């Protein structure tokens, strides 16, 4: 059964535009090789970090939404750990619309 996931990627700020796009393409290929389907990808641009990470005060954020089976996120995590251009990344499973409403109701 396929689920929808979000992947937030934080890349080093010293990367040029071409290198960043190659990095994102490489990540997309890993998802597609694992039989995942890219739903959307949005570049959030360069932003200041709340604290220094690996001597970087800024980073480039990219959000990728994809559908895949439950095994792909762990495979993706192991591949992303090897990419030196990344400062941080996080893969989370998106909840359904009803779950989002329930959480909003609990928050008031």
mmCIF file of N, CA and C in Angstrom:
data_model
loop_
_atom_site.group_PDB
_atom_site.id
_atom_site.type_symbol
_atom_site.label_atom_id
_atom_site.label_comp_id
_atom_site.label_asym_id
_atom_site.label_seq_id
_atom_site.Cartn_x
_atom_site.Cartn_y
_atom_site.Cartn_z
ATOM 1 N N UNK A 1 0.844 -1.185 0.000
ATOM 2 C CA UNK A 1 0.000 0.000 0.000
ATOM 3 C C UNK A 1 0.890 1.249 0.000
ATOM 4 N N UNK A 2 0.568 2.182 -0.867
ATOM 5 C CA UNK A 2 1.356 3.409 -0.962
ATOM 6 C C UNK A 2 0.830 4.482 -0.023
ATOM 7 N N UNK A 3 1.759 5.245 0.518
ATOM 8 C CA UNK A 3 1.442 6.365 1.392
ATOM 9 C C UNK A 3 2.064 7.618 0.804
ATOM 10 N N UNK A 4 1.586 8.764 1.252
ATOM 11 C CA UNK A 4 2.159 10.029 0.807
ATOM 12 C C UNK A 4 3.146 10.517 1.863
ATOM 13 N N UNK A 5 4.313 10.950 1.403
ATOM 14 C CA UNK A 5 5.387 11.403 2.284
ATOM 15 C C UNK A 5 5.853 12.792 1.875
ATOM 16 N N UNK A 6 6.426 13.502 2.827
ATOM 17 C CA UNK A 6 7.085 14.779 2.561
ATOM 18 C C UNK A 6 8.546 14.639 2.959
ATOM 19 N N UNK A 7 9.415 15.147 2.104
ATOM 20 C CA UNK A 7 10.849 15.151 2.368
ATOM 21 C C UNK A 7 11.317 16.600 2.358
ATOM 22 N N UNK A 8 11.828 17.070 3.482
ATOM 23 C CA UNK A 8 12.411 18.409 3.564
ATOM 24 C C UNK A 8 13.921 18.233 3.555
ATOM 25 N N UNK A 9 14.564 18.936 2.626
ATOM 26 C CA UNK A 9 16.010 18.833 2.455
ATOM 27 C C UNK A 9 16.622 20.201 2.705
ATOM 28 N N UNK A 10 17.692 20.234 3.478
ATOM 29 C CA UNK A 10 18.445 21.462 3.742
ATOM 30 C C UNK A 10 19.854 21.265 3.193
ATOM 31 N N UNK A 11 20.161 22.005 2.117
ATOM 32 C CA UNK A 11 21.468 21.884 1.464
ATOM 33 C C UNK A 11 22.378 23.032 1.889
ATOM 34 N N UNK A 12 23.680 22.807 1.769
ATOM 35 C CA UNK A 12 24.667 23.829 2.126
ATOM 36 C C UNK A 12 24.441 25.104 1.315
ATOM 37 N N UNK A 13 24.750 26.242 1.914
ATOM 38 C CA UNK A 13 24.530 27.534 1.261
ATOM 39 C C UNK A 13 25.609 27.879 0.244
ATOM 40 N N UNK A 14 26.736 27.178 0.260
ATOM 41 C CA UNK A 14 27.812 27.487 -0.684
ATOM 42 C C UNK A 14 27.662 26.772 -2.027
ATOM 43 N N UNK A 15 26.596 25.997 -2.212
ATOM 44 C CA UNK A 15 26.379 25.296 -3.476
ATOM 45 C C UNK A 15 25.858 26.261 -4.532
ATOM 46 N N UNK A 16 26.349 26.115 -5.763
ATOM 47 C CA UNK A 16 25.808 26.954 -6.835
ATOM 48 C C UNK A 16 24.488 26.359 -7.324
ATOM 49 N N UNK A 17 23.784 27.120 -8.135
ATOM 50 C CA UNK A 17 22.442 26.731 -8.564
ATOM 51 C C UNK A 17 22.449 25.402 -9.322
ATOM 52 N N UNK A 18 23.410 25.230 -10.204
ATOM 53 C CA UNK A 18 23.484 24.002 -11.000
ATOM 54 C C UNK A 18 23.705 22.775 -10.111
ATOM 55 N N UNK A 19 24.582 22.902 -9.140
ATOM 56 C CA UNK A 19 24.861 21.795 -8.222
ATOM 57 C C UNK A 19 23.628 21.452 -7.391
ATOM 58 N N UNK A 20 22.904 22.474 -6.949
ATOM 59 C CA UNK A 20 21.676 22.230 -6.169
ATOM 60 C C UNK A 20 20.646 21.474 -6.999
ATOM 61 N N UNK A 21 20.453 21.890 -8.261
ATOM 62 C CA UNK A 21 19.479 21.208 -9.114
ATOM 63 C C UNK A 21 19.902 19.766 -9.398
ATOM 64 N N UNK A 22 21.197 19.531 -9.566
ATOM 65 C CA UNK A 22 21.690 18.166 -9.762
ATOM 66 C C UNK A 22 21.445 17.318 -8.515
ATOM 67 N N UNK A 23 21.623 17.925 -7.350
ATOM 68 C CA UNK A 23 21.389 17.231 -6.088
ATOM 69 C C UNK A 23 19.922 16.824 -5.954
ATOM 70 N N UNK A 24 19.017 17.756 -6.254
ATOM 71 C CA UNK A 24 17.580 17.464 -6.168
ATOM 72 C C UNK A 24 17.195 16.399 -7.190
ATOM 73 N N UNK A 25 17.756 16.480 -8.405
ATOM 74 C CA UNK A 25 17.492 15.448 -9.415
ATOM 75 C C UNK A 25 17.979 14.079 -8.945
ATOM 76 N N UNK A 26 19.118 14.054 -8.294
ATOM 77 C CA UNK A 26 19.671 12.806 -7.764
ATOM 78 C C UNK A 26 18.730 12.217 -6.706
ATOM 79 N N UNK A 27 18.184 13.071 -5.851
ATOM 80 C CA UNK A 27 17.242 12.615 -4.819
ATOM 81 C C UNK A 27 15.964 12.086 -5.471
ATOM 82 N N UNK A 28 15.471 12.792 -6.493
ATOM 83 C CA UNK A 28 14.267 12.342 -7.202
ATOM 84 C C UNK A 28 14.495 10.981 -7.854
ATOM 85 N N UNK A 29 15.688 10.762 -8.398
ATOM 86 C CA UNK A 29 16.003 9.475 -9.033
ATOM 87 C C UNK A 29 16.008 8.340 -8.011
ATOM 88 N N UNK A 30 16.465 8.623 -6.797
ATOM 89 C CA UNK A 30 16.436 7.610 -5.732
ATOM 90 C C UNK A 30 14.988 7.236 -5.417
ATOM 91 N N UNK A 31 14.120 8.240 -5.341
ATOM 92 C CA UNK A 31 12.696 7.996 -5.066
ATOM 93 C C UNK A 31 12.077 7.177 -6.190
ATOM 94 N N UNK A 32 12.341 7.572 -7.438
ATOM 95 C CA UNK A 32 11.767 6.866 -8.583
ATOM 96 C C UNK A 32 12.337 5.455 -8.725
ATOM 97 N N UNK A 33 13.615 5.269 -8.387
ATOM 98 C CA UNK A 33 14.221 3.931 -8.440
ATOM 99 C C UNK A 33 13.575 2.996 -7.422
ATOM 100 N N UNK A 34 13.070 3.562 -6.328
ATOM 101 C CA UNK A 34 12.371 2.780 -5.313
ATOM 102 C C UNK A 34 10.896 2.643 -5.608
ATOM 103 N N UNK A 35 10.509 2.919 -6.858
ATOM 104 C CA UNK A 35 9.125 2.830 -7.338
ATOM 105 C C UNK A 35 8.207 3.836 -6.657
ATOM 106 N N UNK A 36 8.790 4.981 -6.270
ATOM 107 C CA UNK A 36 7.993 6.071 -5.727
ATOM 108 C C UNK A 36 7.586 7.026 -6.840
ATOM 109 N N UNK A 37 6.572 7.815 -6.579
ATOM 110 C CA UNK A 37 6.075 8.780 -7.561
ATOM 111 C C UNK A 37 6.159 10.180 -6.961
ATOM 112 N N UNK A 38 6.848 11.085 -7.656
ATOM 113 C CA UNK A 38 6.983 12.465 -7.199
ATOM 114 C C UNK A 38 5.657 13.182 -7.429
ATOM 115 N N UNK A 39 5.098 13.756 -6.373
ATOM 116 C CA UNK A 39 3.854 14.521 -6.479
ATOM 117 C C UNK A 39 4.175 15.981 -6.750
ATOM 118 N N UNK A 40 5.123 16.536 -5.992
ATOM 119 C CA UNK A 40 5.525 17.931 -6.194
ATOM 120 C C UNK A 40 6.902 18.157 -5.591
ATOM 121 N N UNK A 41 7.540 19.207 -6.077
ATOM 122 C CA UNK A 41 8.829 19.625 -5.522
ATOM 123 C C UNK A 41 8.847 21.141 -5.550
ATOM 124 N N UNK A 42 9.133 21.754 -4.415
ATOM 125 C CA UNK A 42 9.162 23.216 -4.369
ATOM 126 C C UNK A 42 10.445 23.691 -3.699
ATOM 127 N N UNK A 43 11.078 24.644 -4.361
ATOM 128 C CA UNK A 43 12.318 25.235 -3.873
ATOM 129 C C UNK A 43 11.948 26.400 -2.964
ATOM 130 N N UNK A 44 12.328 26.324 -1.707
ATOM 131 C CA UNK A 44 12.017 27.387 -0.749
ATOM 132 C C UNK A 44 13.099 28.445 -0.712
ATOM 133 N N UNK A 45 14.200 28.205 -1.401
ATOM 134 C CA UNK A 45 15.262 29.194 -1.486
ATOM 135 C C UNK A 45 16.201 29.190 -0.292
ATOM 136 N N UNK A 46 17.048 30.207 -0.274
ATOM 137 C CA UNK A 46 18.061 30.343 0.774
ATOM 138 C C UNK A 46 17.454 31.050 1.978
ATOM 139 N N UNK A 47 17.654 30.457 3.150
ATOM 140 C CA UNK A 47 17.113 31.025 4.390
ATOM 141 C C UNK A 47 18.159 30.966 5.494
ATOM 142 N N UNK A 48 18.010 31.891 6.418
ATOM 143 C CA UNK A 48 18.909 31.916 7.571
ATOM 144 C C UNK A 48 18.518 30.804 8.541
ATOM 145 N N UNK A 49 19.512 30.139 9.087
ATOM 146 C CA UNK A 49 19.266 29.065 10.043
ATOM 147 C C UNK A 49 19.132 29.638 11.452
ATOM 148 N N UNK A 50 18.366 28.988 12.287
ATOM 149 C CA UNK A 50 18.192 29.429 13.672
ATOM 150 C C UNK A 50 19.483 29.249 14.466
ATOM 151 N N UNK A 51 20.282 28.276 14.083
ATOM 152 C CA UNK A 51 21.577 28.031 14.722
ATOM 153 C C UNK A 51 22.526 27.464 13.667
ATOM 154 N N UNK A 52 23.795 27.557 13.939
ATOM 155 C CA UNK A 52 24.820 27.106 13.001
ATOM 156 C C UNK A 52 24.829 25.578 12.896
ATOM 157 N N UNK A 53 24.869 25.085 11.659
ATOM 158 C CA UNK A 53 24.947 23.650 11.405
ATOM 159 C C UNK A 53 26.163 23.402 10.520
ATOM 160 N N UNK A 54 27.113 22.656 11.024
ATOM 161 C CA UNK A 54 28.340 22.343 10.278
ATOM 162 C C UNK A 54 28.982 23.606 9.704
ATOM 163 N N UNK A 55 29.069 24.634 10.538
ATOM 164 C CA UNK A 55 29.677 25.929 10.218
ATOM 165 C C UNK A 55 28.922 26.705 9.140
ATOM 166 N N UNK A 56 27.638 26.410 8.942
ATOM 167 C CA UNK A 56 26.779 27.127 7.995
ATOM 168 C C UNK A 56 25.732 27.912 8.759
ATOM 169 N N UNK A 57 25.528 29.173 8.364
ATOM 170 C CA UNK A 57 24.498 30.006 8.982
ATOM 171 C C UNK A 57 23.280 30.165 8.076
ATOM 172 N N UNK A 58 23.402 29.730 6.814
ATOM 173 C CA UNK A 58 22.307 29.767 5.851
ATOM 174 C C UNK A 58 22.235 28.414 5.150
ATOM 175 N N UNK A 59 21.084 28.138 4.548
ATOM 176 C CA UNK A 59 20.930 26.897 3.801
ATOM 177 C C UNK A 59 19.812 27.017 2.789
ATOM 178 N N UNK A 60 19.827 26.138 1.794
ATOM 179 C CA UNK A 60 18.786 26.090 0.771
ATOM 180 C C UNK A 60 17.801 24.979 1.119
ATOM 181 N N UNK A 61 16.523 25.349 1.216
ATOM 182 C CA UNK A 61 15.471 24.406 1.564
ATOM 183 C C UNK A 61 14.732 23.944 0.311
ATOM 184 N N UNK A 62 14.401 22.661 0.263
ATOM 185 C CA UNK A 62 13.574 22.099 -0.804
ATOM 186 C C UNK A 62 12.603 21.113 -0.171
ATOM 187 N N UNK A 63 11.336 21.201 -0.579
ATOM 188 C CA UNK A 63 10.299 20.290 -0.095
ATOM 189 C C UNK A 63 9.859 19.405 -1.253
ATOM 190 N N UNK A 64 9.940 18.096 -1.065
ATOM 191 C CA UNK A 64 9.521 17.132 -2.082
ATOM 192 C C UNK A 64 8.413 16.273 -1.488
ATOM 193 N N UNK A 65 7.280 16.217 -2.180
ATOM 194 C CA UNK A 65 6.166 15.364 -1.777
ATOM 195 C C UNK A 65 6.135 14.176 -2.734
ATOM 196 N N UNK A 66 6.012 12.971 -2.180
ATOM 197 C CA UNK A 66 6.012 11.786 -3.032
ATOM 198 C C UNK A 66 5.142 10.690 -2.437
ATOM 199 N N UNK A 67 4.707 9.764 -3.293
ATOM 200 C CA UNK A 67 3.952 8.586 -2.879
ATOM 201 C C UNK A 67 4.857 7.372 -3.034
ATOM 202 N N UNK A 68 4.838 6.505 -2.043
ATOM 203 C CA UNK A 68 5.690 5.316 -2.090
ATOM 204 C C UNK A 68 5.212 4.290 -1.077
ATOM 205 N N UNK A 69 5.785 3.089 -1.186
ATOM 206 C CA UNK A 69 5.481 2.069 -0.188
ATOM 207 C C UNK A 69 6.227 2.396 1.101
ATOM 208 N N UNK A 70 5.928 1.683 2.148
ATOM 209 C CA UNK A 70 6.469 2.016 3.471
ATOM 210 C C UNK A 70 7.956 1.704 3.630
ATOM 211 N N UNK A 71 8.550 0.961 2.707
ATOM 212 C CA UNK A 71 9.977 0.643 2.792
ATOM 213 C C UNK A 71 10.865 1.750 2.235
ATOM 214 N N UNK A 72 10.362 2.545 1.306
ATOM 215 C CA UNK A 72 11.195 3.544 0.632
ATOM 216 C C UNK A 72 11.782 4.597 1.572
ATOM 217 N N UNK A 73 11.065 5.124 2.559
ATOM 218 C CA UNK A 73 11.676 6.137 3.434
ATOM 219 C C UNK A 73 12.959 5.676 4.127
ATOM 220 N N UNK A 74 13.022 4.432 4.565
ATOM 221 C CA UNK A 74 14.249 3.959 5.215
ATOM 222 C C UNK A 74 15.388 3.827 4.208
ATOM 223 N N UNK A 75 15.087 3.402 2.992
ATOM 224 C CA UNK A 75 16.098 3.334 1.929
ATOM 225 C C UNK A 75 16.575 4.738 1.594
ATOM 226 N N UNK A 76 15.634 5.666 1.481
ATOM 227 C CA UNK A 76 15.952 7.059 1.170
ATOM 228 C C UNK A 76 16.826 7.670 2.262
ATOM 229 N N UNK A 77 16.502 7.409 3.517
ATOM 230 C CA UNK A 77 17.312 7.913 4.640
ATOM 231 C C UNK A 77 18.759 7.456 4.535
ATOM 232 N N UNK A 78 18.963 6.187 4.240
ATOM 233 C CA UNK A 78 20.335 5.671 4.163
ATOM 234 C C UNK A 78 21.102 6.295 2.999
ATOM 235 N N UNK A 79 20.439 6.568 1.876
ATOM 236 C CA UNK A 79 21.101 7.209 0.726
ATOM 237 C C UNK A 79 21.403 8.678 1.014
ATOM 238 N N UNK A 80 20.463 9.375 1.662
ATOM 239 C CA UNK A 80 20.646 10.806 1.932
ATOM 240 C C UNK A 80 21.764 11.050 2.941
ATOM 241 N N UNK A 81 21.966 10.124 3.865
ATOM 242 C CA UNK A 81 23.038 10.265 4.856
ATOM 243 C C UNK A 81 24.413 10.331 4.203
ATOM 244 N N UNK A 82 24.544 9.759 3.020
ATOM 245 C CA UNK A 82 25.823 9.721 2.315
ATOM 246 C C UNK A 82 26.095 10.975 1.480
ATOM 247 N N UNK A 83 25.101 11.836 1.329
ATOM 248 C CA UNK A 83 25.250 13.038 0.500
ATOM 249 C C UNK A 83 25.839 14.172 1.330
ATOM 250 N N UNK A 84 27.082 14.511 1.060
ATOM 251 C CA UNK A 84 27.799 15.526 1.832
ATOM 252 C C UNK A 84 27.253 16.935 1.626
ATOM 253 N N UNK A 85 26.503 17.155 0.543
ATOM 254 C CA UNK A 85 25.952 18.484 0.269
ATOM 255 C C UNK A 85 24.792 18.836 1.195
ATOM 256 N N UNK A 86 24.239 17.835 1.869
ATOM 257 C CA UNK A 86 23.080 18.055 2.733
ATOM 258 C C UNK A 86 23.509 18.338 4.168
ATOM 259 N N UNK A 87 22.878 19.350 4.755
ATOM 260 C CA UNK A 87 23.086 19.641 6.172
ATOM 261 C C UNK A 87 22.123 18.826 7.026
ATOM 262 N N UNK A 88 20.866 18.784 6.593
ATOM 263 C CA UNK A 88 19.817 18.056 7.306
ATOM 264 C C UNK A 88 18.760 17.603 6.294
ATOM 265 N N UNK A 89 17.971 16.608 6.701
ATOM 266 C CA UNK A 89 16.818 16.175 5.919
ATOM 267 C C UNK A 89 15.847 15.484 6.861
ATOM 268 N N UNK A 90 14.593 15.445 6.459
ATOM 269 C CA UNK A 90 13.573 14.793 7.272
ATOM 270 C C UNK A 90 12.489 14.247 6.356
ATOM 271 N N UNK A 91 12.138 12.980 6.534
ATOM 272 C CA UNK A 91 11.053 12.349 5.793
ATOM 273 C C UNK A 91 9.928 12.076 6.779
ATOM 274 N N UNK A 92 8.726 12.564 6.466
ATOM 275 C CA UNK A 92 7.560 12.309 7.318
ATOM 276 C C UNK A 92 6.403 11.819 6.457
ATOM 277 N N UNK A 93 5.575 10.970 7.048
ATOM 278 C CA UNK A 93 4.381 10.486 6.358
ATOM 279 C C UNK A 93 3.260 11.485 6.567
ATOM 280 N N UNK A 94 2.632 11.881 5.476
ATOM 281 C CA UNK A 94 1.512 12.822 5.567
ATOM 282 C C UNK A 94 0.271 12.092 6.031
ATOM 283 N N UNK A 95 -0.472 12.755 6.883
ATOM 284 C CA UNK A 95 -1.732 12.205 7.378
ATOM 285 C C UNK A 95 -2.860 12.624 6.442
ATOM 286 N N UNK A 96 -3.997 11.933 6.538
ATOM 287 C CA UNK A 96 -5.159 12.269 5.725
ATOM 288 C C UNK A 96 -5.784 13.580 6.164
ATOM 289 N N UNK A 97 -6.709 14.087 5.352
ATOM 290 C CA UNK A 97 -7.370 15.363 5.648
ATOM 291 C C UNK A 97 -8.119 15.310 6.977
ATOM 292 N N UNK A 98 -8.757 14.191 7.272
ATOM 293 C CA UNK A 98 -9.502 14.073 8.526
ATOM 294 C C UNK A 98 -8.583 14.165 9.732
ATOM 295 N N UNK A 99 -7.402 13.587 9.634
ATOM 296 C CA UNK A 99 -6.450 13.643 10.744
ATOM 297 C C UNK A 99 -5.998 15.066 10.998
ATOM 298 N N UNK A 100 -5.779 15.827 9.917
ATOM 299 C CA UNK A 100 -5.363 17.221 10.051
ATOM 300 C C UNK A 100 -6.443 18.022 10.766
ATOM 301 N N UNK A 101 -7.692 17.784 10.431
ATOM 302 C CA UNK A 101 -8.798 18.493 11.083
ATOM 303 C C UNK A 101 -8.884 18.126 12.560
ATOM 304 N N UNK A 102 -8.650 16.865 12.882
ATOM 305 C CA UNK A 102 -8.693 16.439 14.281
ATOM 306 C C UNK A 102 -7.613 17.151 15.090
ATOM 307 N N UNK A 103 -6.398 17.249 14.512
ATOM 308 C CA UNK A 103 -5.310 17.924 15.217
ATOM 309 C C UNK A 103 -5.619 19.408 15.387
ATOM 310 N N UNK A 104 -6.213 20.028 14.376
ATOM 311 C CA UNK A 104 -6.559 21.445 14.460
ATOM 312 C C UNK A 104 -7.621 21.667 15.536
ATOM 313 N N UNK A 105 -8.580 20.744 15.641
ATOM 314 C CA UNK A 105 -9.622 20.862 16.659
ATOM 315 C C UNK A 105 -9.026 20.731 18.058
ATOM 316 N N UNK A 106 -8.048 19.861 18.206
ATOM 317 C CA UNK A 106 -7.414 19.692 19.509
ATOM 318 C C UNK A 106 -6.623 20.925 19.924
ATOM 319 N N UNK A 107 -6.067 21.628 18.929
ATOM 320 C CA UNK A 107 -5.278 22.821 19.225
ATOM 321 C C UNK A 107 -6.153 24.016 19.568
ATOM 322 N N UNK A 108 -7.423 23.931 19.262
ATOM 323 C CA UNK A 108 -8.338 25.003 19.639
ATOM 324 C C UNK A 108 -8.678 25.834 18.495
#
